[in-house]
JSON list of C-alpha atoms in Angstrom, two decimals:
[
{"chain": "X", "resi": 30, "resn": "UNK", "atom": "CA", "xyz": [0.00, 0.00, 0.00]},
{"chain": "X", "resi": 31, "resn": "UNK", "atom": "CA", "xyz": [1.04, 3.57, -0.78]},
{"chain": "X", "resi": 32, "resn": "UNK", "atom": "CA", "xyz": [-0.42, 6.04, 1.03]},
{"chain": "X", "resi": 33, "resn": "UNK", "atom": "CA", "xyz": [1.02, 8.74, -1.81]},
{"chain": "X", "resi": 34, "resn": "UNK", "atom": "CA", "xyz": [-1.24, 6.91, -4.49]},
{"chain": "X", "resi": 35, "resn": "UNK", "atom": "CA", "xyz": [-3.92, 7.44, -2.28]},
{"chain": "X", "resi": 36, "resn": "UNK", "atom": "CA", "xyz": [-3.48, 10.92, -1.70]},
{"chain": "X", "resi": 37, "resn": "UNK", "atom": "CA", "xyz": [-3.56, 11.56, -5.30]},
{"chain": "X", "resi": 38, "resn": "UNK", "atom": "CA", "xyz": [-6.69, 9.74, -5.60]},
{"chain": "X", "resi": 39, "resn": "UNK", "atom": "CA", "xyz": [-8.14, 12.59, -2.86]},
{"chain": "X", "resi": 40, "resn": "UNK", "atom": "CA", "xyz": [-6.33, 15.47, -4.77]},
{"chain": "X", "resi": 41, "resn": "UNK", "atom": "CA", "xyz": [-7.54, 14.18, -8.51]},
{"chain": "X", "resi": 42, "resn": "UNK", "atom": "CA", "xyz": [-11.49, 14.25, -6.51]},
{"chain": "X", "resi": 43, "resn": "UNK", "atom": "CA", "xyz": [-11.78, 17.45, -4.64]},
{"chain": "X", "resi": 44, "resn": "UNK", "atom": "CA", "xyz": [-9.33, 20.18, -6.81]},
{"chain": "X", "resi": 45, "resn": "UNK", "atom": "CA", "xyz": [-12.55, 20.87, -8.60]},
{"chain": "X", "resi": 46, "resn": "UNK", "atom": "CA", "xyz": [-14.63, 21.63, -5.83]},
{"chain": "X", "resi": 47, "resn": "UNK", "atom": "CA", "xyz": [-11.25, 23.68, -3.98]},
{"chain": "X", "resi": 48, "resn": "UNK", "atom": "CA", "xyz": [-10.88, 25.77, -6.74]},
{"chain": "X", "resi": 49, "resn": "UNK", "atom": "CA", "xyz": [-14.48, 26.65, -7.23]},
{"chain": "X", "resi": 50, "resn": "UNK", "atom": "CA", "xyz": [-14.47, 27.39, -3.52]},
{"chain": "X", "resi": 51, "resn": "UNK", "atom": "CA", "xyz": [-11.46, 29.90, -3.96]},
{"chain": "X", "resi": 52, "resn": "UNK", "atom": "CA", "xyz": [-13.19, 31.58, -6.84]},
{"chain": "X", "resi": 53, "resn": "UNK", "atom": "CA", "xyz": [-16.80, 31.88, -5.12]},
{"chain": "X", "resi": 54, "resn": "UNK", "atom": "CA", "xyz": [-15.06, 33.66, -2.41]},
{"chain": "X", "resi": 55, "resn": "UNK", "atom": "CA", "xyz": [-13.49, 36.60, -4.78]},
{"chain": "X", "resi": 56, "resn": "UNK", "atom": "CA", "xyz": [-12.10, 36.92, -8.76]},
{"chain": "X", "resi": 57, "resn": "UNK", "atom": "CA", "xyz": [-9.08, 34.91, -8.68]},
{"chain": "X", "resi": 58, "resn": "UNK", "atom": "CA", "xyz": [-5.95, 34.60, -10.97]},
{"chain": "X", "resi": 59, "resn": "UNK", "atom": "CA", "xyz": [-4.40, 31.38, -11.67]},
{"chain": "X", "resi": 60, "resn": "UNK", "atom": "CA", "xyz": [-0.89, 31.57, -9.78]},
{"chain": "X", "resi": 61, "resn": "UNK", "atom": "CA", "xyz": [-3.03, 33.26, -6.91]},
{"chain": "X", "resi": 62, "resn": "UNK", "atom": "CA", "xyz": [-5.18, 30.15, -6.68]},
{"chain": "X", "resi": 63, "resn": "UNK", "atom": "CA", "xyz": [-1.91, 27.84, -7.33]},
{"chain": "X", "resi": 64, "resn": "UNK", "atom": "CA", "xyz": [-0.39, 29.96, -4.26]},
{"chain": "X", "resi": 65, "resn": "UNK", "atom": "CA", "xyz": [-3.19, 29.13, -1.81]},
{"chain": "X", "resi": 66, "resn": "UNK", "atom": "CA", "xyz": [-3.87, 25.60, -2.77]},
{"chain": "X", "resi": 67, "resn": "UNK", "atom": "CA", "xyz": [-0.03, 25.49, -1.78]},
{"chain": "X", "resi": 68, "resn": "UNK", "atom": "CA", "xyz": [-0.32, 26.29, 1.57]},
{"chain": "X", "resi": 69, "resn": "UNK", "atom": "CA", "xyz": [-2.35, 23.36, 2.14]},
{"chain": "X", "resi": 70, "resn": "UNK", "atom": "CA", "xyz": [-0.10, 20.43, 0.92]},
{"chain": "X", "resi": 71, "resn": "UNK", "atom": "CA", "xyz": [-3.26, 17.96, 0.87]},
{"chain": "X", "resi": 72, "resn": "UNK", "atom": "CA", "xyz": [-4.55, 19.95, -2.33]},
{"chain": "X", "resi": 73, "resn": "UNK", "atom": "CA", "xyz": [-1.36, 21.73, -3.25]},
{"chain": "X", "resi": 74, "resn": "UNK", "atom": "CA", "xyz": [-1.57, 21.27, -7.78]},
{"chain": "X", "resi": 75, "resn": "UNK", "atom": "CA", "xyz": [0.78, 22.32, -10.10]},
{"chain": "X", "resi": 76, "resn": "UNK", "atom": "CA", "xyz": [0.06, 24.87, -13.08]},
{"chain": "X", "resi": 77, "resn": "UNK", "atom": "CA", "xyz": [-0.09, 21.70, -15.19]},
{"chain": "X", "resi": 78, "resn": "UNK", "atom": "CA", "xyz": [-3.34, 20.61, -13.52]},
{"chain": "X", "resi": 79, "resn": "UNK", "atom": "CA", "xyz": [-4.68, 23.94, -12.58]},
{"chain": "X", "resi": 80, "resn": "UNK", "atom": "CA", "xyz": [-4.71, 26.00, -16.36]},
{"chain": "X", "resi": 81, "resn": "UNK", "atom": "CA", "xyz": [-6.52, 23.11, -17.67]},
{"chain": "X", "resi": 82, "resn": "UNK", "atom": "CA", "xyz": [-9.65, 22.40, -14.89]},
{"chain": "X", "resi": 83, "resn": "UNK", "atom": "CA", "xyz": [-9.40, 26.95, -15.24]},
{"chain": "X", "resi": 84, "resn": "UNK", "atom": "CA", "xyz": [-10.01, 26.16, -19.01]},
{"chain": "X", "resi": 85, "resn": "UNK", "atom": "CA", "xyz": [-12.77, 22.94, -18.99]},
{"chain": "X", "resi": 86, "resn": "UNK", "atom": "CA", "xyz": [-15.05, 25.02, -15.66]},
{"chain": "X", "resi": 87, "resn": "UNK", "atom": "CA", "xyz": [-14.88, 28.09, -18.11]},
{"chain": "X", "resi": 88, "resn": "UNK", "atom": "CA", "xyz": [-15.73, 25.97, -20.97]},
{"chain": "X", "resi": 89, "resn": "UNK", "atom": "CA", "xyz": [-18.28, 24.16, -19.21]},
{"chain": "X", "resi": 90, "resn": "UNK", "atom": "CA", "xyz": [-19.66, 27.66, -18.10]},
{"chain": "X", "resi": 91, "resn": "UNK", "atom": "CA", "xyz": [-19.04, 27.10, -14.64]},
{"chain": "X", "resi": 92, "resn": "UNK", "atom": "CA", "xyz": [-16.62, 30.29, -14.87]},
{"chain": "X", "resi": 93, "resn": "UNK", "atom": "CA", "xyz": [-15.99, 33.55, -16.61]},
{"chain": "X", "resi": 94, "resn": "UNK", "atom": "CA", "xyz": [-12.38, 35.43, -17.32]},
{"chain": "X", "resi": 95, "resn": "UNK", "atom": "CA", "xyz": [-11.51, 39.07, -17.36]},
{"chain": "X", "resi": 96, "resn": "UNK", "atom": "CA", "xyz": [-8.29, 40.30, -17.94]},
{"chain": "X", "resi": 97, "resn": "UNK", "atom": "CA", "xyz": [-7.02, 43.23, -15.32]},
{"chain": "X", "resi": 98, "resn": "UNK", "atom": "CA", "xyz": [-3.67, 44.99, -13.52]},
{"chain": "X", "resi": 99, "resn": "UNK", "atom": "CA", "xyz": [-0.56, 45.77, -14.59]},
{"chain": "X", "resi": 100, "resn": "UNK", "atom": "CA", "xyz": [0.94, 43.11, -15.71]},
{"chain": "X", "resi": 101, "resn": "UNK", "atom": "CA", "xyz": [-2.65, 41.73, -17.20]},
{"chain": "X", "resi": 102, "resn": "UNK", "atom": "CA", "xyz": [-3.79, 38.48, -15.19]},
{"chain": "X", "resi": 103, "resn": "UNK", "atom": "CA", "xyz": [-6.28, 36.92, -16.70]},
{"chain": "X", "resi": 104, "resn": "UNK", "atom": "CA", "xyz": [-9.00, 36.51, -13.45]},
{"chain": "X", "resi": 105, "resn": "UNK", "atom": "CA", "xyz": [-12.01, 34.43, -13.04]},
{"chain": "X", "resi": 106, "resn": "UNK", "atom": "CA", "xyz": [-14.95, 34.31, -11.16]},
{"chain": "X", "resi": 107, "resn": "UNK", "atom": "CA", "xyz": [-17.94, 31.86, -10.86]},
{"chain": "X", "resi": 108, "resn": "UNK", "atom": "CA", "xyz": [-21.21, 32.17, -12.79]},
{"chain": "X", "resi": 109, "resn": "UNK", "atom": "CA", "xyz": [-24.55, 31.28, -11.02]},
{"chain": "X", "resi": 110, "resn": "UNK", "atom": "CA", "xyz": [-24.50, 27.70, -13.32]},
{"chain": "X", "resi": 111, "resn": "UNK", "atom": "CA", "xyz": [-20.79, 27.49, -11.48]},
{"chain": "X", "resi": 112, "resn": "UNK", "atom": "CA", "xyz": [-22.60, 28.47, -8.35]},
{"chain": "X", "resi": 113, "resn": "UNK", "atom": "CA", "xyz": [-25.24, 25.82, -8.70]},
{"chain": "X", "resi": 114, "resn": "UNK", "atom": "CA", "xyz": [-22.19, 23.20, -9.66]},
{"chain": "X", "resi": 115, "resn": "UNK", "atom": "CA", "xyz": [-20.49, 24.06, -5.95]},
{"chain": "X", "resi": 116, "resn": "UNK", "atom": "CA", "xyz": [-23.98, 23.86, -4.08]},
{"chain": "X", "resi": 117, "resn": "UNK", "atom": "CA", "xyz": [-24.60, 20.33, -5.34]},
{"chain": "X", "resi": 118, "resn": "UNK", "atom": "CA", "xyz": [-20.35, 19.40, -4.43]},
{"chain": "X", "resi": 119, "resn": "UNK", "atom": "CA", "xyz": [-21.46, 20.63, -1.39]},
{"chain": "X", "resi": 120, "resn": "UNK", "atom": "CA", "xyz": [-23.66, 18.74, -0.55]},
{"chain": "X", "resi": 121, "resn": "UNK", "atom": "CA", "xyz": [-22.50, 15.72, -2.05]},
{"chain": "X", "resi": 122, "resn": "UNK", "atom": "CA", "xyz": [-19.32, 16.32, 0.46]},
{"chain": "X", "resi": 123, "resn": "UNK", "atom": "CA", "xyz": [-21.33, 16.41, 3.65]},
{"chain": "X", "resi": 124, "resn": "UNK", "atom": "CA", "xyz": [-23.35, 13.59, 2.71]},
{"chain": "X", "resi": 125, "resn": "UNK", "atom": "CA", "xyz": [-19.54, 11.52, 1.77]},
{"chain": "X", "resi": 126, "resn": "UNK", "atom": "CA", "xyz": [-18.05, 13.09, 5.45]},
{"chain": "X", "resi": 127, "resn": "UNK", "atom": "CA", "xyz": [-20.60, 11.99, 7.51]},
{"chain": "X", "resi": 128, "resn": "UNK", "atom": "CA", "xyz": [-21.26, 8.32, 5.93]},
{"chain": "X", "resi": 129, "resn": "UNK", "atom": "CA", "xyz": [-17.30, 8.25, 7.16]},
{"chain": "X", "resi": 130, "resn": "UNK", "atom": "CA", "xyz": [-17.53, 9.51, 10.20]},
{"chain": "X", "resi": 131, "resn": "UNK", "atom": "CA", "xyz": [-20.46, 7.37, 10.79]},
{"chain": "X", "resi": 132, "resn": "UNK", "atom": "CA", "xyz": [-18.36, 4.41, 9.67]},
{"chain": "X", "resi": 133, "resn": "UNK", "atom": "CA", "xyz": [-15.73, 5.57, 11.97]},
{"chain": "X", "resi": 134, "resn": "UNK", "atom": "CA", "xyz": [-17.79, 6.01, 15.10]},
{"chain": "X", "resi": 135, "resn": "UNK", "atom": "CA", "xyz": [-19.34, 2.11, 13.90]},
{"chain": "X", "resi": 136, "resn": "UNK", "atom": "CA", "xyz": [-22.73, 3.64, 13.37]},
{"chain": "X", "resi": 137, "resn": "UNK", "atom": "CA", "xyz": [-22.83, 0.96, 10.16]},
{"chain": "X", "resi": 138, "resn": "UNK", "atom": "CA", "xyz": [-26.04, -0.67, 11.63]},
{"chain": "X", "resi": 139, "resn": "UNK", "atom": "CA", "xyz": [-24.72, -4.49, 11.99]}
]
């Protein structure tokens, strides 16, 4: 077993819903939201995997782009499809936590 491979597995899940989280918060650039996925290692991503999910949300029409400042950054904020998209993570998220903290507490009915 390797726990790294299983990290990954957690990373490659939730980056979606992290990054729509940053962006429903405020307009974000892309090293901005690179910089504060850093600081927590668990979700940390590289520009690699970041420009690209940026790219399919916006495509998908999760997301809009602007371009601003001096030198121009290319921000992006969330649409109210994009908002919808993050209520329904949401709530799919509680639902996964608690079925594992039930799990963990041995609420599993046997």
């Amino acid at each position: 077993m390797n726990i790294d491979e299983w990290r990954s597995q957690i990373k490659r899940g939730t980056l979606e819903f992290c990054v729509l989280l940053l962006i429903s918060r405020a307009p974000r650039y892309g090293y901005e939201i690179i910089s504060r996925l850093e600081s927590r290692p668990i979700v940390a991503a590289k520009e690699s995997t970041v420009y690209p999910l940026l790219r399919r949300l916006q495509k998908d029409g999760c997301l809009t782009s602007f371009w601003q400042g001096l030198p121009p950054r290319k921000y992006y904020t969330i649409t109210d499809a994009g908002r919808e998209y993050l209520e329904a993570m949401r709530s799919e998220w509680r639902e996964l936590c608690e079925a594992i903290e039930g799990l963990e507490r041995g609420d599993d009915n046997e």
